[in-house]
PDB file of C-alpha atoms in Angstrom:
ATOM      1  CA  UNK A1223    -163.500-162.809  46.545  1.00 64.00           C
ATOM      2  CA  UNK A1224    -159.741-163.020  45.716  1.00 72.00           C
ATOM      3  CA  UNK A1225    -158.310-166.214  47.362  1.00 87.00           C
ATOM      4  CA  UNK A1226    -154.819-167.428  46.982  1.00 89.00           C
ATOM      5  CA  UNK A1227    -154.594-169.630  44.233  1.00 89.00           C
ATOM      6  CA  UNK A1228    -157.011-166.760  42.403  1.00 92.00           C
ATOM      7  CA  UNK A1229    -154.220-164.458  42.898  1.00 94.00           C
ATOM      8  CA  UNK A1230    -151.481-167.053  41.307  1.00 95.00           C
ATOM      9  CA  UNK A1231    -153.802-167.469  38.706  1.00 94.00           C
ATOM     10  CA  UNK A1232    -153.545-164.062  37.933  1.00 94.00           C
ATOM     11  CA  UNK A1233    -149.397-164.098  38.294  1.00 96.00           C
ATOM     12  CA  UNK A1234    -149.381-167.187  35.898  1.00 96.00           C
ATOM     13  CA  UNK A1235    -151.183-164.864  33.286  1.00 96.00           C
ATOM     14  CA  UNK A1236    -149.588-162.068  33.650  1.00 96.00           C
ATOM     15  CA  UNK A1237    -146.539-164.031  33.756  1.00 97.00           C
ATOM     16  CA  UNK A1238    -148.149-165.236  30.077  1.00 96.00           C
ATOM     17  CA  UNK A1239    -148.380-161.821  28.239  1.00 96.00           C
ATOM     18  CA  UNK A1240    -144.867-161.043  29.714  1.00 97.00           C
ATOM     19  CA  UNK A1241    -143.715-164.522  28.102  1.00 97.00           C
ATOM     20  CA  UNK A1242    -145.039-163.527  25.015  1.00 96.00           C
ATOM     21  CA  UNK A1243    -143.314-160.405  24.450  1.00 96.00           C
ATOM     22  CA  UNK A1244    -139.672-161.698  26.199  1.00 95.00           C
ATOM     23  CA  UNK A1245    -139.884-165.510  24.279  1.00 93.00           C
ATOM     24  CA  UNK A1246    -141.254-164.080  20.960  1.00 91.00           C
ATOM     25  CA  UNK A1247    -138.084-161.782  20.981  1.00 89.00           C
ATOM     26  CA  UNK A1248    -135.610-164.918  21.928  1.00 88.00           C
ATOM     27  CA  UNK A1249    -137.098-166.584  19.066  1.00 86.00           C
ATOM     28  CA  UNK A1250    -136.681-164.101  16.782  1.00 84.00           C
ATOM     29  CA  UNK A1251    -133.378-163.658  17.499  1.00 82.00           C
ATOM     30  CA  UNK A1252    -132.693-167.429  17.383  1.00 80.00           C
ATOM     31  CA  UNK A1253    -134.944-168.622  15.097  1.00 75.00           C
ATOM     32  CA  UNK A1254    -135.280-166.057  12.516  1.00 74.00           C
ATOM     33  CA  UNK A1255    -131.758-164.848  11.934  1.00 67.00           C
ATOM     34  CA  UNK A1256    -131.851-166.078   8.687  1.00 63.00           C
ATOM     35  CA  UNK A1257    -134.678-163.793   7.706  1.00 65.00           C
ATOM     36  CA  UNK A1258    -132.900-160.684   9.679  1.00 59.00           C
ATOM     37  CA  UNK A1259    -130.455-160.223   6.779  1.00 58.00           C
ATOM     38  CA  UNK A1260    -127.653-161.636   9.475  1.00 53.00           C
ATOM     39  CA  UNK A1261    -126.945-164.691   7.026  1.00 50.00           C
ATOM     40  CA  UNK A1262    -123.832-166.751   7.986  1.00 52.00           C
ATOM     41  CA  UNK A1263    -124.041-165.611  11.275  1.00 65.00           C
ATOM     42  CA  UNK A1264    -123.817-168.378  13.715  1.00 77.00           C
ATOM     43  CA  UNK A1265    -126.622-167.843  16.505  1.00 81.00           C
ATOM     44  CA  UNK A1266    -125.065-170.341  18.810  1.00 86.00           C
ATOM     45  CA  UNK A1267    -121.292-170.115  18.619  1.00 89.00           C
ATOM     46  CA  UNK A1268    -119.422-169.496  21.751  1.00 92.00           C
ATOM     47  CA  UNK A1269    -118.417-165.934  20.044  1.00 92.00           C
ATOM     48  CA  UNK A1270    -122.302-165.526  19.608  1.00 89.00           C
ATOM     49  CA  UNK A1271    -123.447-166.542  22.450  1.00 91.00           C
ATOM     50  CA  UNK A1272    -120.820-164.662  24.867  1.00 93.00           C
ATOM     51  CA  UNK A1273    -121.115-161.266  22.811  1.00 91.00           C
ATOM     52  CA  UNK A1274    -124.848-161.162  24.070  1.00 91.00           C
ATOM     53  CA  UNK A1275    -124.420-163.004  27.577  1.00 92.00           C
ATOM     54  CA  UNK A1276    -122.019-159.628  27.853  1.00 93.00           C
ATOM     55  CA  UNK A1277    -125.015-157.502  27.029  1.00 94.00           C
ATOM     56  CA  UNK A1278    -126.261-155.482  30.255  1.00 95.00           C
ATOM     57  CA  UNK A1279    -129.996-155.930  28.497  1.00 94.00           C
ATOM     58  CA  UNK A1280    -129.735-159.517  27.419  1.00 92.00           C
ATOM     59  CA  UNK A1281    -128.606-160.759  30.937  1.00 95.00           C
ATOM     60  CA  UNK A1282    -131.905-158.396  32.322  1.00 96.00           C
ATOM     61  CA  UNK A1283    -134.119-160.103  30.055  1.00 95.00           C
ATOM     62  CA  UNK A1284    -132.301-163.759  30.545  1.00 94.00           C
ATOM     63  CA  UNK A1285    -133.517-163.439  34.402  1.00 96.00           C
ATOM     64  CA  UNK A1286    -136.390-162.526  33.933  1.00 97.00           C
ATOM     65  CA  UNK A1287    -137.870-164.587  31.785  1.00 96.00           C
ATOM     66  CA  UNK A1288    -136.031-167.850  33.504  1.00 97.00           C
ATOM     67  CA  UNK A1289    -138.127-166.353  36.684  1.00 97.00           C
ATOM     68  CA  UNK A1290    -141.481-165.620  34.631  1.00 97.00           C
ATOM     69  CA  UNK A1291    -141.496-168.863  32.572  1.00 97.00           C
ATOM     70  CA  UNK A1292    -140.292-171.111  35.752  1.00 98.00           C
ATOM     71  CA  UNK A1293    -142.949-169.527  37.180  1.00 98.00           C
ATOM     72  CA  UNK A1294    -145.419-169.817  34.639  1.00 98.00           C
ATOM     73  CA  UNK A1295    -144.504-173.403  33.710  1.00 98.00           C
ATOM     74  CA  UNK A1296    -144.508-175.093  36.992  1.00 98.00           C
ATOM     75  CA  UNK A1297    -147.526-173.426  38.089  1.00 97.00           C
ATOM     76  CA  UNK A1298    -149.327-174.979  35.042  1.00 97.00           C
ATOM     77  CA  UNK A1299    -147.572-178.628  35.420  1.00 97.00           C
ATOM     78  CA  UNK A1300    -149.187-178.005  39.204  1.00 96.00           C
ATOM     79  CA  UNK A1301    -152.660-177.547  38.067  1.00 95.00           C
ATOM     80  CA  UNK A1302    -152.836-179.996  36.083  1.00 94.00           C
ATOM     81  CA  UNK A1303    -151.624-182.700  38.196  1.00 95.00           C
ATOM     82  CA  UNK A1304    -154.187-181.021  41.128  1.00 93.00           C
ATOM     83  CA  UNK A1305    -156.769-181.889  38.480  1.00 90.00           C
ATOM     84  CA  UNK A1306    -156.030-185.880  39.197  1.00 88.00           C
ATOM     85  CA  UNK A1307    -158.192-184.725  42.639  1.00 89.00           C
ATOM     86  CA  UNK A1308    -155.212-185.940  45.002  1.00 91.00           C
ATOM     87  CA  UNK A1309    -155.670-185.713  48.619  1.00 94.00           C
ATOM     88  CA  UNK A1310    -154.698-182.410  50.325  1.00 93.00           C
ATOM     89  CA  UNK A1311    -151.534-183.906  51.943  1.00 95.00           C
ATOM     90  CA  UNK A1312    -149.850-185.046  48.621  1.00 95.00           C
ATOM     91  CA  UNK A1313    -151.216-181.422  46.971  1.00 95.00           C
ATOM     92  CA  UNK A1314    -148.970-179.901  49.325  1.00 95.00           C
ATOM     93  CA  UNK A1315    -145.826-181.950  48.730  1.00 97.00           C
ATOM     94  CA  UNK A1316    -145.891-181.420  45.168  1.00 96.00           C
ATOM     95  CA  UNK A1317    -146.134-177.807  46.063  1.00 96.00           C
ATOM     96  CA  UNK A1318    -143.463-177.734  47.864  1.00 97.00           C
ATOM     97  CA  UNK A1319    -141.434-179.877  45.297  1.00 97.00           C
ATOM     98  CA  UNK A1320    -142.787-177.383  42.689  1.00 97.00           C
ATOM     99  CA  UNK A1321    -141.495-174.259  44.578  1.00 97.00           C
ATOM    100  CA  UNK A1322    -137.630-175.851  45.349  1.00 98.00           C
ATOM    101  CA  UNK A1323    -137.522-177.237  41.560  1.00 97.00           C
ATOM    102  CA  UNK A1324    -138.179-173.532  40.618  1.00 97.00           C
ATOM    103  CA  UNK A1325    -136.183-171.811  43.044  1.00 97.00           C
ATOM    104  CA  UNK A1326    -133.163-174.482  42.201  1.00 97.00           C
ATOM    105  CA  UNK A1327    -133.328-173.773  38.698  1.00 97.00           C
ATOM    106  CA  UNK A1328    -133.606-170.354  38.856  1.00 97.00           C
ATOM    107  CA  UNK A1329    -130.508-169.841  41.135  1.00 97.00           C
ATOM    108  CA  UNK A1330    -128.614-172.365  38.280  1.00 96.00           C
ATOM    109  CA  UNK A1331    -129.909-170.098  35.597  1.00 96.00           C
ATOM    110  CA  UNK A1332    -129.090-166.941  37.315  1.00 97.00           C
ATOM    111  CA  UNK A1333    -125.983-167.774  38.436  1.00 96.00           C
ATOM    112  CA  UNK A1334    -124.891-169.003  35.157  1.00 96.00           C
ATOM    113  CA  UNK A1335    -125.945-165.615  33.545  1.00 96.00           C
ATOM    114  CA  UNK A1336    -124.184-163.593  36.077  1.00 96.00           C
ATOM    115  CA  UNK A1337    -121.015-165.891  35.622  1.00 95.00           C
ATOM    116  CA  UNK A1338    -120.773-165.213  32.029  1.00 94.00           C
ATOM    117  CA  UNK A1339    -121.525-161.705  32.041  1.00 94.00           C
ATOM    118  CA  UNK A1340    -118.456-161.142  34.640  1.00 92.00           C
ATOM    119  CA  UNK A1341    -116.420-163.598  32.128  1.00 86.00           C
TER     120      UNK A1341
ATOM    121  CA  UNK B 845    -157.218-189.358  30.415  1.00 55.00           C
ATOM    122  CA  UNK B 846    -161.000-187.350  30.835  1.00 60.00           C
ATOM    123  CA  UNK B 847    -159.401-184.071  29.443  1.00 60.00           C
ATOM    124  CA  UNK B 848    -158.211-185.976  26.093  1.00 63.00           C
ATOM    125  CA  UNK B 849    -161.630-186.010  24.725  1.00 64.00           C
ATOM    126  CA  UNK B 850    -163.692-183.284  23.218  1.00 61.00           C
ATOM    127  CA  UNK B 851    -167.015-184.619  23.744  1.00 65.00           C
ATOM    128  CA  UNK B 852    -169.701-182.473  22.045  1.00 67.00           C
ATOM    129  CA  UNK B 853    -167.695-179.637  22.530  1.00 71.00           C
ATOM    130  CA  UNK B 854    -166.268-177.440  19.635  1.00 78.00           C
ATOM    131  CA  UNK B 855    -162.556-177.238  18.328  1.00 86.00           C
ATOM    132  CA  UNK B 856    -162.042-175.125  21.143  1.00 86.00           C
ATOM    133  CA  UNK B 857    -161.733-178.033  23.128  1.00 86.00           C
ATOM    134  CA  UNK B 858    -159.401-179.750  21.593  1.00 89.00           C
ATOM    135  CA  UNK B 859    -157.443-176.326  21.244  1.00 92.00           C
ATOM    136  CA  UNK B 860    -157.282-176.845  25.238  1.00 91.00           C
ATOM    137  CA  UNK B 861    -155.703-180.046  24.966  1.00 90.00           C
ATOM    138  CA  UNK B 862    -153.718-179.238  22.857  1.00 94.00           C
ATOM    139  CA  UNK B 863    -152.322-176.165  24.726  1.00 96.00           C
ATOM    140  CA  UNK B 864    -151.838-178.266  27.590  1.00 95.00           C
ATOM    141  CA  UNK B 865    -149.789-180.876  25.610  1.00 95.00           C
ATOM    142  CA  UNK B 866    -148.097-178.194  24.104  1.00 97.00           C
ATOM    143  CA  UNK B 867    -147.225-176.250  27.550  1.00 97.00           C
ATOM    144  CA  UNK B 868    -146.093-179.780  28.938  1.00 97.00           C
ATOM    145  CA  UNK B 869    -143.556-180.384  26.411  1.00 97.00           C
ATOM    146  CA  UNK B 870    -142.139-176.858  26.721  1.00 97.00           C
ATOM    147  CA  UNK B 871    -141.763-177.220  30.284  1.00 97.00           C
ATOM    148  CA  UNK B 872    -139.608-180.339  29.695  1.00 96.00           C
ATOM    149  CA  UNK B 873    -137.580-178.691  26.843  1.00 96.00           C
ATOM    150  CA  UNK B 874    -137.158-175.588  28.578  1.00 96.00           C
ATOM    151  CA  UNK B 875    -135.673-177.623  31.945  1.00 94.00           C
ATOM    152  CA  UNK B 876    -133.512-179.071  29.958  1.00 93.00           C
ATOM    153  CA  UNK B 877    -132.182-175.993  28.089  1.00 94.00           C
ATOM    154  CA  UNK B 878    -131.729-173.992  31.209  1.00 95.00           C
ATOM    155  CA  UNK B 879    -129.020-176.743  32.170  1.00 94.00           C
ATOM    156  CA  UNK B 880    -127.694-176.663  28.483  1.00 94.00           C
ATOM    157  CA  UNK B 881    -127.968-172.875  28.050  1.00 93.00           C
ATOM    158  CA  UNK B 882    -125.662-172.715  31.530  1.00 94.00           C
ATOM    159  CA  UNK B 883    -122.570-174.696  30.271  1.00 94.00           C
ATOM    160  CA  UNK B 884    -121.514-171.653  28.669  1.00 93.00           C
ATOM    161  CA  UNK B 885    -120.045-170.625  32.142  1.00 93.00           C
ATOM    162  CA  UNK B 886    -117.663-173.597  32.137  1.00 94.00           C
ATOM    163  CA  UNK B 887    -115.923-172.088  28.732  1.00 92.00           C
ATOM    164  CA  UNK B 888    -115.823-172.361  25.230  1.00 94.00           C
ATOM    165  CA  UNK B 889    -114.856-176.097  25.325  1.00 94.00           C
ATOM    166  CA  UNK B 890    -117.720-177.343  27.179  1.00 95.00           C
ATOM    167  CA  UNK B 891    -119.647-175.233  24.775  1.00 94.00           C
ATOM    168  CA  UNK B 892    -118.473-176.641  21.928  1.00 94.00           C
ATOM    169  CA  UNK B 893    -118.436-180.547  22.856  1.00 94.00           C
ATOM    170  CA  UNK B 894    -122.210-180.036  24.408  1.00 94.00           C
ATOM    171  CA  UNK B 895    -123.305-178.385  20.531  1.00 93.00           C
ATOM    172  CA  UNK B 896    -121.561-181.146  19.200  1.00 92.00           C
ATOM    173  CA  UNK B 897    -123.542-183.404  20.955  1.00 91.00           C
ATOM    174  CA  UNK B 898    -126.826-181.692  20.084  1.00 90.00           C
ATOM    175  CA  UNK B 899    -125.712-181.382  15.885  1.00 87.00           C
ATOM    176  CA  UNK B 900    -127.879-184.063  14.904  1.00 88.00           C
ATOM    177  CA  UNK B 901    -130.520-184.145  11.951  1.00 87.00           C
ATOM    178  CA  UNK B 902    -132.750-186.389  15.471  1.00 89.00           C
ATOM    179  CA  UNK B 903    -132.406-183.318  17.689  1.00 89.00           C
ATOM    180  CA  UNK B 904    -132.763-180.618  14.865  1.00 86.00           C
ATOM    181  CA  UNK B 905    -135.877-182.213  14.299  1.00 90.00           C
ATOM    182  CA  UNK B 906    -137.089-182.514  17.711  1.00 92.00           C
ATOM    183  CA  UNK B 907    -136.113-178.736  18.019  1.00 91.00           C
ATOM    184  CA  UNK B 908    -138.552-177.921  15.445  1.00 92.00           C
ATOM    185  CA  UNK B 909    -141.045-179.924  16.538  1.00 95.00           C
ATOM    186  CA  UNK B 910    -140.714-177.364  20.552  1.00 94.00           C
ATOM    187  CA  UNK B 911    -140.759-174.931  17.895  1.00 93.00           C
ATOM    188  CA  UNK B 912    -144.247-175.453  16.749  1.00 95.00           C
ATOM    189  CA  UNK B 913    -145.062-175.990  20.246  1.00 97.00           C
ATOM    190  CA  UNK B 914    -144.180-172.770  21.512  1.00 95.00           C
ATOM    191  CA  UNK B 915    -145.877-171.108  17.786  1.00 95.00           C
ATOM    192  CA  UNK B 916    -148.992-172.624  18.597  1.00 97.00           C
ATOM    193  CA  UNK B 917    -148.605-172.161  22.801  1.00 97.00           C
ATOM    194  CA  UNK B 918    -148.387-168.402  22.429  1.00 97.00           C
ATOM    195  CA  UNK B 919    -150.760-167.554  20.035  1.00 97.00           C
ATOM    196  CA  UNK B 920    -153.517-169.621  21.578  1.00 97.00           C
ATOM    197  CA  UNK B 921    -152.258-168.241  25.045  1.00 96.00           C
ATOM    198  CA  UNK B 922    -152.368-164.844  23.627  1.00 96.00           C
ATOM    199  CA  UNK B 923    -156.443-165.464  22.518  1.00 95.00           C
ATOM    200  CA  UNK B 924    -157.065-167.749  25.612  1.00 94.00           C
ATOM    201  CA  UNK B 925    -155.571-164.509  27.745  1.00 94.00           C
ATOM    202  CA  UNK B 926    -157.787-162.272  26.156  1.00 93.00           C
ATOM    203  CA  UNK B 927    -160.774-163.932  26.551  1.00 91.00           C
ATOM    204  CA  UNK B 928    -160.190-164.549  29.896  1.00 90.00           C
ATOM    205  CA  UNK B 929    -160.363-160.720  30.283  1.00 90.00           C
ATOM    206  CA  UNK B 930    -163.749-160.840  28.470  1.00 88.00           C
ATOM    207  CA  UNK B 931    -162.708-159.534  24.437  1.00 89.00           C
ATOM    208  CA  UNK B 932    -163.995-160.774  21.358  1.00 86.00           C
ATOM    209  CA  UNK B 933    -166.835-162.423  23.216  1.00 84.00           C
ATOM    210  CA  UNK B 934    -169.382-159.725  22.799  1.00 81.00           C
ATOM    211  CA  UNK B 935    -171.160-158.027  25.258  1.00 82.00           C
ATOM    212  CA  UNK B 936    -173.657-159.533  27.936  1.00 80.00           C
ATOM    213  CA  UNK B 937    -177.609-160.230  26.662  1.00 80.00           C
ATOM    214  CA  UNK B 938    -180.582-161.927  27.347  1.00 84.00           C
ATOM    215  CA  UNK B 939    -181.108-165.651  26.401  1.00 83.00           C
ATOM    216  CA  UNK B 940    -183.404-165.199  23.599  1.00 85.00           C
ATOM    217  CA  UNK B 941    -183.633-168.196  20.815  1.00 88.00           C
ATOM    218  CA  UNK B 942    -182.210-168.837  18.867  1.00 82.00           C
ATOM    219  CA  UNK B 943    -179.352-168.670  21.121  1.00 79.00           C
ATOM    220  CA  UNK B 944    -176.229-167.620  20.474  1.00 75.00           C
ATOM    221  CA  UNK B 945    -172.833-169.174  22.169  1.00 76.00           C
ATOM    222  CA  UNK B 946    -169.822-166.701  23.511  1.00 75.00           C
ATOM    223  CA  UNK B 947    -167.616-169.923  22.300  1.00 76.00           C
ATOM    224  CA  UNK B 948    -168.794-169.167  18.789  1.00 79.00           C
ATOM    225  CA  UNK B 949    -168.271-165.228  19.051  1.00 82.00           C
ATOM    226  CA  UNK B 950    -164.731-165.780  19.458  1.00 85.00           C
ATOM    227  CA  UNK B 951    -164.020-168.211  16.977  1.00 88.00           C
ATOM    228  CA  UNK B 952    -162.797-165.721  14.293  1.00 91.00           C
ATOM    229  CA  UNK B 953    -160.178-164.838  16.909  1.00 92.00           C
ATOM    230  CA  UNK B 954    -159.178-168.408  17.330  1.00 93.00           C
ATOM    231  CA  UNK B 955    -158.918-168.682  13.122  1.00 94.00           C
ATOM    232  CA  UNK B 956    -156.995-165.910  12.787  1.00 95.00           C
ATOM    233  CA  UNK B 957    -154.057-166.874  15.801  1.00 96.00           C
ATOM    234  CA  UNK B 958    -154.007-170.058  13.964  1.00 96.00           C
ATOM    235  CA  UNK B 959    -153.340-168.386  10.895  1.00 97.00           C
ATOM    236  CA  UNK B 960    -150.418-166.355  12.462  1.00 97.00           C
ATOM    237  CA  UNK B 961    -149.330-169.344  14.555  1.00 96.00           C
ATOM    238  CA  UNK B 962    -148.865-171.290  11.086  1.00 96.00           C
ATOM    239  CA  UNK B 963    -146.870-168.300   9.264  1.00 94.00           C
ATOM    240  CA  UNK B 964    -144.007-168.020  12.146  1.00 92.00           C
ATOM    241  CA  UNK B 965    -143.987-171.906  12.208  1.00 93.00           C
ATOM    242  CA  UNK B 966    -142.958-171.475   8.213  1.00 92.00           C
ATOM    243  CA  UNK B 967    -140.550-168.630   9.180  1.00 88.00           C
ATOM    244  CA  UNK B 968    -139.189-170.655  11.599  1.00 86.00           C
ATOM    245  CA  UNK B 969    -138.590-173.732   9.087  1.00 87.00           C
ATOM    246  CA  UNK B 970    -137.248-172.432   6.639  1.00 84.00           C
ATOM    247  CA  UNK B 971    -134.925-170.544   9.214  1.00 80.00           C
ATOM    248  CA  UNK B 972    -134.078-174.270  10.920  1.00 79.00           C
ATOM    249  CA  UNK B 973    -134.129-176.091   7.693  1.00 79.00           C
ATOM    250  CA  UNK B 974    -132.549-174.111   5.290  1.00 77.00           C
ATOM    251  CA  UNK B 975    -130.494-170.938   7.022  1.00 68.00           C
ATOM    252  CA  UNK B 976    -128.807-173.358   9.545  1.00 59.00           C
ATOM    253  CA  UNK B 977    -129.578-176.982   8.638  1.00 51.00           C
ATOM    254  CA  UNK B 978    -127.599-179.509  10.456  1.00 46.00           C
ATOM    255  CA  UNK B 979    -124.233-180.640   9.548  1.00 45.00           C
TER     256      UNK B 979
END
């Protein structure tokens, strides 16, 4: 039987495998640009960093994985404090403090991306 | 502090804890980069003075160290995902000694994301070490 925290347990891994795919690229493109033949390129100048927040694709990709790994985070930090067997009261305040953390960073995030595309 | 401990139970156990400690710290990096990452809508000043800030040998370090976090969170994400959807652990049979464990069918799996995890952590370091070391 599929009950509700089944089905967010299905959304956190999904939101996994499309973590994978979306971080491992960020990383390569952050982390290995010294292996991409793009020596003496500066990864986080302002030049940098603006050329690809003015990239239809990168700002795409920015959103969604700031929504997919909020998502994926938070609902992990959640489990794991639900593990300390809290009473149902305080399971559904951290819930709720889960969800606006989440939603508040994500409209932060988003906003910032949309900002500097329009820049 | 009951999830710290592996008992009698194999690495895999430890590989838990691990992914848990790992996925914590992530979560509290990646907070704080999506406030960092968004000063680059207040201009190219704001930029600069907050990377200023951050150019230290400390936070390089600590950098590295979210790094091999995230190395090690994916790839044993990427095995714990597809066990969850029931590969590498061989298919269903009867209980007959001397028994075999599922755990133990997927180990292989677990050596070899290990082995991956540890050649893009030495891709990565010598990328944050030696391609941009800090000034």
């Amino acid at each position: 039987m599929r009950t509700r925290e089944s089905t967010l347990w299905t959304w956190h891994l999904m939101a996994g495998a499309v973590i994978f795919v979306l971080l491992g690229l960020h990383m390569f493109i952050m982390h290995l640009s010294g292996l991409r033949g793009l020596g003496g390129e500066d990864v986080l100048s302002y030049s940098s960093v603006m050329e690809r927040s003015k990239a239809v694709a990168y700002v795409i990709v920015y959103i969604v994985l700031l929504g997919v790994a909020l998502y994926h985070g938070l609902y992990g930090f959640r489990k794991i404090i639900f593990e300390l067997t809290l009473p149902e009261g305080a399971e559904r305040v951290i819930t709720v403090l889960v969800v606006l953390l989440g939603l508040a960073l994500f409209v932060i995030g988003s906003y910032a991306t949309i900002t500097a595309f329009s820049m | 502090m009951g999830w710290l401990s592996g008992g009698r139970y194999g690495i895999e156990r430890y590989a838990f804890t691990l992914h848990r400690l790992t996925g914590l710290a992530i979560l509290a990096y990646f907070l704080l980069h999506i406030l960092v990452g968004s000063s680059r809508m207040l201009g190219e000043e704001t930029w600069n003075a907050v990377m200023e800030r951050l150019d230290s040998p400390l936070f390089r370090y600590g950098e590295f160290l979210v790094y091999l976090a995230f190395a090690y969170h994916a790839l044993n994400g990427l095995r714990l995902l597809l066990t969850e959807l029931g590969f590498f652990l061989g298919t269903p049979r009867q209980p007959v000694f001397p028994y075999t464990s599922s755990v133990k069918r997927q180990r292989p799996v677990f050596v070899v994301v290990m082995v991956v995890a540890a050649i893009v952590v030495l891709l990565g370091g010598y990328d944050f070490f030696f391609h941009f070391p800090a000034k």
